[in-house]
Amino acid sequence: MKKYSTEILSIIESIINKGPRELHAPFFTSYEKFFLNKCISTGVVSSIGNYVNIFEKKISRITKSKFTVAVNSGTSALHLALIAANLKKNEEVLMPAFNFIANANAVSYLGGVPHFVDIEKESLGVDPIKLERYLLKILKKKKGEYFNKNSGRKIKILMVTHIFGHSAKIKEIKKLAKKFNFIVIEDASEALGSFNDKKHLGTFGDIGVLSFNGNKIITTGGGGAILTNKKKYFNRVKSLSTVCKIQHPWNYNYYDVGYNYRMPNINAALGLAQIGNLKNLLLSKRKLFKLYNKRIKNLNWVSLLNEPKKCKSNFWLQTLIISKKNKSLLEFIISRVNKKGIQVRPVWNLINSNKPYRYCPSMNLKNSIEMKDRTINIPSSPGIILSKNERK
Ligand SMILES: Cc1ncc(COP(=O)(O)O)c(C=O)c1O
């Protein structure tokens, strides 16, 4: 075990050199201070302000999404996406178990029930072939709607997550969703700057979600966005994120229960500075992938997760995949490298291994279980490649 962990440790140490040892540290230049100071000097730092509107326009330009609504986290974005999709209490929502817990939590906020599905091993996203076989077995159709034969609960929403910036098989998944009339919510939280066949991730589904948390490719401190091409979703989400206030210059009236989820102006100011460096950040991530891959491809017991065919990944988190027969090395490697002060981590435990979700319906999760035990994220900060203050 020591031999294998030494191989990985020496590769990581030599590549990160004096760079950040965290999994993903944000990369700031003097622009961020400039934008933040400018925002502070206007006195408009909260949930109304022009930086938020400009930030939304820039995200729409990058993603080619017709509409963008900026909110205060990716989790809030998922929550609002589910309300817009009209999720009702006791309905089931299909989602991968190999996923961040926010997806299941957002469903629970509305009294829905997550129903876990398996992934394929190439992209670590939902497996459309396996899912179709499963759905044909468990669904029954009643008056044009689909129900889980076993629980009797309605299923009308499929959530898909693009993992570590790599595209899931989203075109095939969309075809499948069409067959069953599912609304697709596409979690592209980790995928700003990633494309499938030149189309930005998050714009394939009916509603897409981005996160700008501190560990993402660009950050607004905390933040997220909802992407959609459908006006009805845009109007609903925009209104829900601003407490469902009826527009009026001074009167306060509300047409529904809303949420105070709008992204604050000061966070958007930070985001605008970050967007200005996005191209550079994306180049640095690709370069880092190449550096790691050049070394790791010589090892026969481990590989680096690569971008799927016809896709362009943002390479948000560099990901080691240990060969099946060597998966017992995972714990040892993680522990040894962390002891050296370098942050590496396994992927999340499957969502249904957490207490609130233990008894939720699930298909056979063979690939998810296997890949969870073979996956390690390694340091991926842009600052490993970019020197301080570097922007183009
Ligand atoms: C796949 C995925 N979905 C949702 C989220 C939630 O985003 P946030 O942390 O901005 O609430 C994250 C990230 O943290 C994520 O990685």
CSV table of C-alpha atoms and ligand atoms in Angstrom, one decimal:
chain,number,residue,atom,x,y,z
A,1,MET,CA,0.0,0.0,0.0
A,2,LYS,CA,2.9,2.3,0.9
A,3,LYS,CA,4.3,2.0,-2.7
A,4,TYR,CA,1.1,3.0,-4.3
A,5,SER,CA,0.4,5.9,-2.0
A,6,THR,CA,4.0,7.1,-2.4
A,7,GLU,CA,3.6,7.1,-6.2
A,8,ILE,CA,0.5,9.3,-5.9
A,9,LEU,CA,1.9,11.5,-3.2
A,10,SER,CA,5.1,12.3,-5.2
A,11,ILE,CA,3.0,13.2,-8.3
A,12,ILE,CA,0.7,15.5,-6.4
A,13,GLU,CA,3.6,17.1,-4.4
A,14,SER,CA,5.7,17.8,-7.5
A,15,ILE,CA,2.7,19.3,-9.4
A,16,ILE,CA,1.3,21.5,-6.7
A,17,ASN,CA,4.8,22.5,-5.6
A,18,LYS,CA,4.2,25.7,-3.6
A,19,GLY,CA,0.7,26.1,-4.8
A,20,PRO,CA,-2.5,25.7,-2.7
A,21,ARG,CA,-2.9,22.4,-0.9
A,22,GLU,CA,-6.7,22.6,-0.6
A,23,LEU,CA,-9.0,20.7,-2.9
A,24,HIS,CA,-10.2,23.9,-4.5
A,25,ALA,CA,-9.1,27.3,-3.2
A,26,PRO,CA,-10.7,30.4,-4.9
A,27,PHE,CA,-8.4,32.5,-7.1
A,28,PHE,CA,-8.6,36.2,-6.6
A,29,THR,CA,-6.7,39.1,-8.2
A,30,SER,CA,-6.9,42.9,-7.5
A,31,TYR,CA,-10.1,43.0,-9.6
A,32,GLU,CA,-12.1,41.4,-6.8
A,33,LYS,CA,-11.1,44.1,-4.4
A,34,PHE,CA,-11.8,46.8,-7.0
A,35,PHE,CA,-15.3,45.5,-7.7
A,36,LEU,CA,-16.1,45.0,-4.0
A,37,ASN,CA,-14.9,48.5,-3.1
A,38,LYS,CA,-16.9,50.0,-6.0
A,39,CYS,CA,-20.0,48.1,-4.7
A,40,ILE,CA,-19.5,49.3,-1.1
A,41,SER,CA,-19.0,52.8,-2.3
A,42,THR,CA,-22.5,52.8,-3.9
A,43,GLY,CA,-24.0,51.7,-0.5
A,44,VAL,CA,-26.2,49.1,-2.4
A,45,VAL,CA,-24.9,45.8,-1.1
A,46,SER,CA,-28.0,43.8,-0.5
A,47,SER,CA,-30.6,42.0,-2.6
A,48,ILE,CA,-31.4,44.9,-4.9
A,49,GLY,CA,-28.7,46.4,-7.2
A,50,ASN,CA,-27.4,46.6,-10.6
A,51,TYR,CA,-24.5,44.2,-10.2
A,52,VAL,CA,-26.9,41.4,-9.8
A,53,ASN,CA,-28.7,42.3,-13.1
A,54,ILE,CA,-25.4,42.6,-14.9
A,55,PHE,CA,-24.2,39.3,-13.4
A,56,GLU,CA,-27.3,37.5,-14.7
A,57,LYS,CA,-26.8,38.9,-18.2
A,58,LYS,CA,-23.2,37.7,-18.2
A,59,ILE,CA,-24.2,34.2,-17.1
A,60,SER,CA,-26.9,34.2,-19.8
A,61,ARG,CA,-24.2,35.2,-22.3
A,62,ILE,CA,-21.8,32.4,-21.3
A,63,THR,CA,-24.4,29.7,-21.1
A,64,LYS,CA,-26.7,31.0,-23.9
A,65,SER,CA,-29.6,30.4,-21.5
A,66,LYS,CA,-32.5,32.8,-22.4
A,67,PHE,CA,-33.1,33.5,-18.7
A,68,THR,CA,-30.9,33.5,-15.6
A,69,VAL,CA,-32.0,34.2,-12.0
A,70,ALA,CA,-29.2,34.8,-9.5
A,71,VAL,CA,-29.9,33.5,-6.0
A,72,ASN,CA,-28.0,33.1,-2.7
A,73,SER,CA,-26.9,29.4,-3.2
A,74,GLY,CA,-27.1,26.4,-5.4
A,75,THR,CA,-29.3,24.8,-2.9
A,76,SER,CA,-31.8,27.6,-3.0
A,77,ALA,CA,-31.7,27.4,-6.8
A,78,LEU,CA,-32.6,23.7,-6.6
A,79,HIS,CA,-35.4,24.4,-4.1
A,80,LEU,CA,-36.9,27.1,-6.4
A,81,ALA,CA,-36.5,24.9,-9.5
A,82,LEU,CA,-38.6,22.2,-7.8
A,83,ILE,CA,-41.3,24.6,-6.8
A,84,ALA,CA,-41.4,25.9,-10.4
A,85,ALA,CA,-41.7,22.3,-11.6
A,86,ASN,CA,-44.7,22.1,-9.3
A,87,LEU,CA,-43.4,19.3,-7.0
A,88,LYS,CA,-46.2,18.3,-4.6
A,89,LYS,CA,-46.1,16.6,-1.3
A,90,ASN,CA,-45.6,12.8,-1.5
A,91,GLU,CA,-44.5,12.8,-5.1
A,92,GLU,CA,-41.2,11.0,-5.9
A,93,VAL,CA,-38.3,12.7,-7.6
A,94,LEU,CA,-35.7,10.5,-9.5
A,95,MET,CA,-32.1,11.5,-8.8
A,96,PRO,CA,-28.7,9.8,-8.6
A,97,ALA,CA,-27.6,8.6,-5.1
A,98,PHE,CA,-24.0,9.4,-6.2
A,99,ASN,CA,-24.6,13.1,-5.6
A,100,PHE,CA,-24.4,16.0,-3.3
A,101,ILE,CA,-27.1,15.9,-0.6
A,102,ALA,CA,-28.6,19.3,-1.6
A,103,ASN,CA,-30.7,17.6,-4.3
A,104,ALA,CA,-32.4,15.3,-1.8
A,105,ASN,CA,-32.8,18.1,0.8
A,106,ALA,CA,-34.5,20.4,-1.7
A,107,VAL,CA,-37.0,17.6,-2.5
A,108,SER,CA,-37.6,17.1,1.2
A,109,TYR,CA,-38.3,20.8,1.9
A,110,LEU,CA,-41.4,20.4,-0.3
A,111,GLY,CA,-42.5,17.0,1.3
A,112,GLY,CA,-41.3,15.1,-1.8
A,113,VAL,CA,-39.5,11.8,-1.7
A,114,PRO,CA,-36.2,11.2,-3.4
A,115,HIS,CA,-36.0,8.0,-5.5
A,116,PHE,CA,-32.4,7.0,-6.1
A,117,VAL,CA,-31.1,5.8,-9.5
A,118,ASP,CA,-27.7,4.4,-10.6
A,119,ILE,CA,-24.9,6.0,-12.6
A,120,GLU,CA,-22.7,4.8,-15.4
A,121,LYS,CA,-18.9,4.6,-14.9
A,122,GLU,CA,-17.7,6.8,-17.8
A,123,SER,CA,-19.0,10.2,-16.6
A,124,LEU,CA,-20.4,9.2,-13.2
A,125,GLY,CA,-23.8,10.7,-14.3
A,126,VAL,CA,-27.2,9.0,-14.4
A,127,ASP,CA,-27.2,5.8,-16.5
A,128,PRO,CA,-30.0,6.3,-19.1
A,129,ILE,CA,-30.0,2.7,-20.3
A,130,LYS,CA,-30.2,1.2,-16.9
A,131,LEU,CA,-32.8,3.8,-15.8
A,132,GLU,CA,-35.0,3.0,-18.8
A,133,ARG,CA,-35.0,-0.7,-18.1
A,134,TYR,CA,-35.9,0.0,-14.4
A,135,LEU,CA,-38.7,2.5,-15.2
A,136,LEU,CA,-40.3,0.1,-17.6
A,137,LYS,CA,-40.5,-2.3,-14.7
A,138,ILE,CA,-41.7,0.0,-11.9
A,139,LEU,CA,-43.9,2.6,-13.6
A,140,LYS,CA,-47.6,2.4,-14.4
A,141,LYS,CA,-49.4,5.0,-16.4
A,142,LYS,CA,-52.8,6.5,-15.3
A,143,LYS,CA,-54.4,9.3,-17.3
A,144,GLY,CA,-51.2,10.3,-19.0
A,145,GLU,CA,-49.2,10.5,-15.7
A,146,TYR,CA,-46.7,8.0,-14.3
A,147,PHE,CA,-46.8,6.4,-10.9
A,148,ASN,CA,-44.5,4.1,-9.0
A,149,LYS,CA,-46.3,0.7,-8.9
A,150,ASN,CA,-44.7,-0.2,-5.6
A,151,SER,CA,-45.5,3.0,-3.6
A,152,GLY,CA,-48.4,4.4,-5.6
A,153,ARG,CA,-46.6,7.8,-5.6
A,154,LYS,CA,-46.5,10.0,-8.7
A,155,ILE,CA,-43.2,10.6,-10.5
A,156,LYS,CA,-42.9,13.6,-12.9
A,157,ILE,CA,-39.4,15.0,-12.2
A,158,LEU,CA,-36.0,13.7,-13.0
A,159,MET,CA,-32.9,15.5,-11.5
A,160,VAL,CA,-29.6,15.0,-13.2
A,161,THR,CA,-26.2,16.0,-11.8
A,162,HIS,CA,-23.1,16.7,-13.8
A,163,ILE,CA,-20.3,15.5,-11.6
A,164,PHE,CA,-16.9,17.3,-11.1
A,165,GLY,CA,-17.5,19.4,-14.3
A,166,HIS,CA,-18.0,16.5,-16.7
A,167,SER,CA,-21.1,16.0,-18.7
A,168,ALA,CA,-23.6,13.2,-17.9
A,169,LYS,CA,-25.1,11.5,-20.9
A,170,ILE,CA,-27.6,14.4,-21.0
A,171,LYS,CA,-28.9,13.9,-24.6
A,172,GLU,CA,-29.8,10.3,-24.0
A,173,ILE,CA,-31.3,11.2,-20.6
A,174,LYS,CA,-33.4,13.9,-22.2
A,175,LYS,CA,-34.8,11.4,-24.8
A,176,LEU,CA,-35.7,9.1,-22.0
A,177,ALA,CA,-37.4,11.9,-20.0
A,178,LYS,CA,-39.4,12.8,-23.1
A,179,LYS,CA,-40.7,9.3,-23.3
A,180,PHE,CA,-42.1,9.5,-19.8
A,181,ASN,CA,-43.1,13.1,-19.9
A,182,PHE,CA,-40.6,14.0,-17.0
A,183,ILE,CA,-39.5,17.5,-16.3
A,184,VAL,CA,-35.7,17.6,-16.2
A,185,ILE,CA,-33.9,19.6,-13.5
A,186,GLU,CA,-30.2,19.7,-14.5
A,187,ASP,CA,-27.8,20.3,-11.6
A,188,ALA,CA,-24.8,21.9,-13.3
A,189,SER,CA,-23.6,23.4,-9.9
A,190,GLU,CA,-20.1,22.1,-10.7
A,191,ALA,CA,-20.2,22.8,-14.4
A,192,LEU,CA,-19.9,26.4,-15.3
A,193,GLY,CA,-17.8,26.5,-18.5
A,194,SER,CA,-18.6,22.8,-19.4
A,195,PHE,CA,-20.3,21.8,-22.7
A,196,ASN,CA,-21.8,18.8,-24.4
A,197,ASP,CA,-21.6,19.1,-28.1
A,198,LYS,CA,-21.0,22.9,-27.8
A,199,LYS,CA,-24.2,23.4,-25.7
A,200,HIS,CA,-23.6,24.6,-22.1
A,201,LEU,CA,-24.5,22.2,-19.3
A,202,GLY,CA,-27.5,23.3,-17.4
A,203,THR,CA,-29.3,24.4,-20.6
A,204,PHE,CA,-30.4,20.9,-21.7
A,205,GLY,CA,-33.0,20.4,-19.0
A,206,ASP,CA,-36.3,22.4,-18.5
A,207,ILE,CA,-34.5,24.1,-15.6
A,208,GLY,CA,-30.7,24.2,-14.8
A,209,VAL,CA,-28.9,25.1,-11.7
A,210,LEU,CA,-25.4,26.6,-11.0
A,211,SER,CA,-23.5,27.1,-7.8
A,212,PHE,CA,-21.0,29.8,-7.0
A,213,ASN,CA,-20.0,28.6,-3.6
A,214,GLY,CA,-16.4,29.4,-2.5
A,215,ASN,CA,-15.1,26.1,-3.9
A,216,LYS,CA,-16.6,26.4,-7.4
A,217,ILE,CA,-14.8,27.4,-10.6
A,218,ILE,CA,-16.0,31.0,-10.0
A,219,THR,CA,-17.3,32.2,-6.7
A,220,THR,CA,-19.7,34.9,-5.4
A,221,GLY,CA,-18.9,33.9,-1.8
A,222,GLY,CA,-22.2,32.0,-1.6
A,223,GLY,CA,-24.5,32.0,-4.6
A,224,GLY,CA,-26.3,30.1,-7.3
A,225,ALA,CA,-28.4,30.6,-10.4
A,226,ILE,CA,-31.3,29.2,-12.2
A,227,LEU,CA,-31.1,28.8,-16.0
A,228,THR,CA,-34.2,28.3,-18.2
A,229,ASN,CA,-35.4,29.0,-21.7
A,230,LYS,CA,-39.0,28.9,-20.5
A,231,LYS,CA,-40.7,32.2,-19.5
A,232,LYS,CA,-43.2,30.5,-17.2
A,233,TYR,CA,-40.3,29.0,-15.1
A,234,PHE,CA,-38.4,32.3,-15.2
A,235,ASN,CA,-41.3,34.4,-14.0
A,236,ARG,CA,-42.1,32.0,-11.2
A,237,VAL,CA,-38.5,31.6,-10.0
A,238,LYS,CA,-37.7,35.3,-10.2
A,239,SER,CA,-40.8,36.1,-8.2
A,240,LEU,CA,-40.3,33.3,-5.6
A,241,SER,CA,-36.7,34.5,-5.0
A,242,THR,CA,-37.9,38.0,-4.2
A,243,VAL,CA,-40.5,37.0,-1.6
A,244,CYS,CA,-43.3,37.0,-4.2
A,245,LYS,CA,-43.6,40.8,-3.8
A,246,ILE,CA,-46.1,42.5,-6.1
A,247,GLN,CA,-44.1,45.2,-7.9
A,248,HIS,CA,-44.9,48.7,-6.6
A,249,PRO,CA,-42.6,51.7,-5.9
A,250,TRP,CA,-43.6,51.8,-2.2
A,251,ASN,CA,-46.4,49.4,-1.2
A,252,TYR,CA,-45.6,46.0,0.3
A,253,ASN,CA,-48.0,43.3,-1.0
A,254,TYR,CA,-47.3,39.7,-1.7
A,255,TYR,CA,-49.2,37.3,-3.9
A,256,ASP,CA,-47.8,34.0,-2.4
A,257,VAL,CA,-45.4,32.5,0.1
A,258,GLY,CA,-42.0,33.6,-1.2
A,259,TYR,CA,-38.4,33.3,-0.3
A,260,ASN,CA,-35.6,35.8,0.4
A,261,TYR,CA,-33.2,34.0,-1.9
A,262,ARG,CA,-32.1,36.8,-4.3
A,263,MET,CA,-28.3,37.1,-4.6
A,264,PRO,CA,-27.0,40.2,-2.8
A,265,ASN,CA,-25.4,42.9,-4.9
A,266,ILE,CA,-22.1,42.6,-3.1
A,267,ASN,CA,-21.9,38.9,-3.9
A,268,ALA,CA,-22.7,39.7,-7.6
A,269,ALA,CA,-19.9,42.3,-7.6
A,270,LEU,CA,-17.4,39.6,-6.5
A,271,GLY,CA,-18.9,37.3,-9.2
A,272,LEU,CA,-18.4,39.9,-11.9
A,273,ALA,CA,-14.8,40.2,-11.1
A,274,GLN,CA,-14.5,36.4,-11.2
A,275,ILE,CA,-16.3,36.1,-14.5
A,276,GLY,CA,-13.8,38.5,-16.0
A,277,ASN,CA,-11.2,35.9,-15.4
A,278,LEU,CA,-13.2,32.8,-16.3
A,279,LYS,CA,-11.3,32.0,-19.6
A,280,ASN,CA,-8.1,32.1,-17.7
A,281,LEU,CA,-9.4,29.9,-14.9
A,282,LEU,CA,-10.7,27.3,-17.4
A,283,LEU,CA,-7.4,27.2,-19.2
A,284,SER,CA,-5.6,26.7,-15.9
A,285,LYS,CA,-7.9,23.7,-15.0
A,286,ARG,CA,-7.3,22.1,-18.4
A,287,LYS,CA,-3.5,22.6,-18.1
A,288,LEU,CA,-3.6,21.1,-14.6
A,289,PHE,CA,-5.5,18.0,-15.9
A,290,LYS,CA,-2.8,17.6,-18.6
A,291,LEU,CA,0.0,17.8,-16.0
A,292,TYR,CA,-1.5,15.2,-13.7
A,293,ASN,CA,-2.5,13.0,-16.6
A,294,LYS,CA,1.0,12.9,-18.1
A,295,ARG,CA,2.2,11.3,-14.9
A,296,ILE,CA,-0.8,9.2,-13.9
A,297,LYS,CA,-1.2,7.6,-17.3
A,298,ASN,CA,2.0,5.7,-16.6
A,299,LEU,CA,0.5,3.9,-13.6
A,300,ASN,CA,-1.5,0.8,-14.3
A,301,TRP,CA,-3.6,0.8,-11.1
A,302,VAL,CA,-5.2,4.2,-11.3
A,303,SER,CA,-6.4,6.7,-14.0
A,304,LEU,CA,-7.6,10.3,-14.1
A,305,LEU,CA,-11.3,11.0,-15.0
A,306,ASN,CA,-11.3,12.5,-18.5
A,307,GLU,CA,-13.8,14.6,-20.4
A,308,PRO,CA,-16.4,12.4,-22.2
A,309,LYS,CA,-16.3,12.3,-26.0
A,310,LYS,CA,-17.7,15.4,-27.9
A,311,CYS,CA,-17.8,17.2,-24.5
A,312,LYS,CA,-15.7,20.0,-23.1
A,313,SER,CA,-15.3,19.8,-19.3
A,314,ASN,CA,-14.3,22.6,-17.0
A,315,PHE,CA,-12.2,20.0,-15.0
A,316,TRP,CA,-13.5,21.5,-11.8
A,317,LEU,CA,-12.2,18.7,-9.5
A,318,GLN,CA,-9.4,16.4,-10.8
A,319,THR,CA,-10.5,12.9,-10.0
A,320,LEU,CA,-8.5,9.7,-9.6
A,321,ILE,CA,-10.3,6.4,-10.4
A,322,ILE,CA,-8.6,3.5,-8.8
A,323,SER,CA,-8.8,0.2,-10.7
A,324,LYS,CA,-11.5,-2.2,-9.4
A,325,LYS,CA,-9.0,-4.7,-8.2
A,326,ASN,CA,-7.0,-2.1,-6.2
A,327,LYS,CA,-9.9,-0.3,-4.6
A,328,SER,CA,-8.8,-1.4,-1.1
A,329,LEU,CA,-6.1,1.3,-1.4
A,330,LEU,CA,-8.5,4.2,-1.2
A,331,GLU,CA,-8.6,4.7,2.5
A,332,PHE,CA,-4.9,4.3,2.9
A,333,ILE,CA,-4.0,6.8,0.1
A,334,ILE,CA,-6.5,9.4,1.4
A,335,SER,CA,-5.2,9.1,5.0
A,336,ARG,CA,-1.5,9.2,4.0
A,337,VAL,CA,-1.8,12.2,1.6
A,338,ASN,CA,-3.9,14.2,4.1
A,339,LYS,CA,-1.3,13.6,6.8
A,340,LYS,CA,1.1,15.4,4.6
A,341,GLY,CA,-1.1,18.4,4.7
A,342,ILE,CA,-2.5,17.9,1.2
A,343,GLN,CA,-6.3,17.8,0.9
A,344,VAL,CA,-7.6,14.8,-1.0
A,345,ARG,CA,-11.0,13.3,-0.3
A,346,PRO,CA,-13.3,10.5,-1.3
A,347,VAL,CA,-16.6,11.3,-3.1
A,348,TRP,CA,-19.7,11.9,-1.0
A,349,ASN,CA,-21.2,8.8,0.6
A,350,LEU,CA,-24.3,7.8,-1.4
A,351,ILE,CA,-27.2,10.0,-0.3
A,352,ASN,CA,-29.3,7.0,0.8
A,353,SER,CA,-26.6,6.0,3.3
A,354,ASN,CA,-27.5,9.2,5.3
A,355,LYS,CA,-30.1,8.9,8.0
A,356,PRO,CA,-32.9,11.1,6.5
A,357,TYR,CA,-32.8,9.1,3.3
A,358,ARG,CA,-32.2,5.6,4.4
A,359,TYR,CA,-35.7,4.3,3.6
A,360,CYS,CA,-36.3,6.1,0.3
A,361,PRO,CA,-37.0,4.0,-2.8
A,362,SER,CA,-34.0,3.1,-4.8
A,363,MET,CA,-33.0,1.0,-7.8
A,364,ASN,CA,-30.0,-1.3,-7.7
A,365,LEU,CA,-27.0,1.0,-7.2
A,366,LYS,CA,-24.3,-1.3,-8.2
A,367,ASN,CA,-22.2,1.2,-10.2
A,368,SER,CA,-22.7,4.0,-7.6
A,369,ILE,CA,-21.5,1.7,-4.8
A,370,GLU,CA,-18.5,0.5,-6.8
A,371,MET,CA,-17.4,4.0,-8.0
A,372,LYS,CA,-17.8,5.6,-4.6
A,373,ASP,CA,-15.1,3.2,-3.4
A,374,ARG,CA,-12.8,3.9,-6.3
A,375,THR,CA,-12.9,7.7,-6.5
A,376,ILE,CA,-10.6,10.3,-5.0
A,377,ASN,CA,-10.5,14.1,-5.6
A,378,ILE,CA,-7.1,15.6,-5.6
A,379,PRO,CA,-6.0,19.3,-5.3
A,380,SER,CA,-7.5,21.2,-8.2
A,381,SER,CA,-7.0,24.9,-7.4
A,382,PRO,CA,-6.4,27.3,-10.3
A,383,GLY,CA,-3.6,28.8,-8.1
A,384,ILE,CA,-1.5,25.7,-8.8
A,385,ILE,CA,-1.1,26.9,-12.4
A,386,LEU,CA,-1.7,30.6,-12.2
A,387,SER,CA,0.6,32.9,-10.3
A,388,LYS,CA,-0.7,35.4,-7.9
A,389,ASN,CA,-2.8,38.2,-9.5
A,390,GLU,CA,-2.5,36.6,-13.0
A,391,ARG,CA,-5.3,37.5,-15.4
A,392,LYS,CA,-5.5,38.1,-19.1
B,1,LIG,C1,-23.7,18.9,-7.3
B,1,LIG,C2,-24.0,20.0,-6.4
B,1,LIG,N1,-25.3,20.4,-6.2
B,1,LIG,C3,-25.6,21.3,-5.4
B,1,LIG,C4,-24.7,22.0,-4.7
B,1,LIG,C5,-25.2,23.1,-3.7
B,1,LIG,O1,-24.7,24.3,-4.0
B,1,LIG,P1,-24.5,25.4,-2.8
B,1,LIG,O2,-23.3,24.9,-2.0
B,1,LIG,O3,-24.2,26.6,-3.5
B,1,LIG,O4,-25.8,25.4,-2.1
B,1,LIG,C6,-23.4,21.7,-4.8
B,1,LIG,C7,-22.3,22.4,-4.1
B,1,LIG,O5,-21.9,22.7,-3.2
B,1,LIG,C8,-23.0,20.6,-5.7
B,1,LIG,O6,-21.7,20.3,-5.8
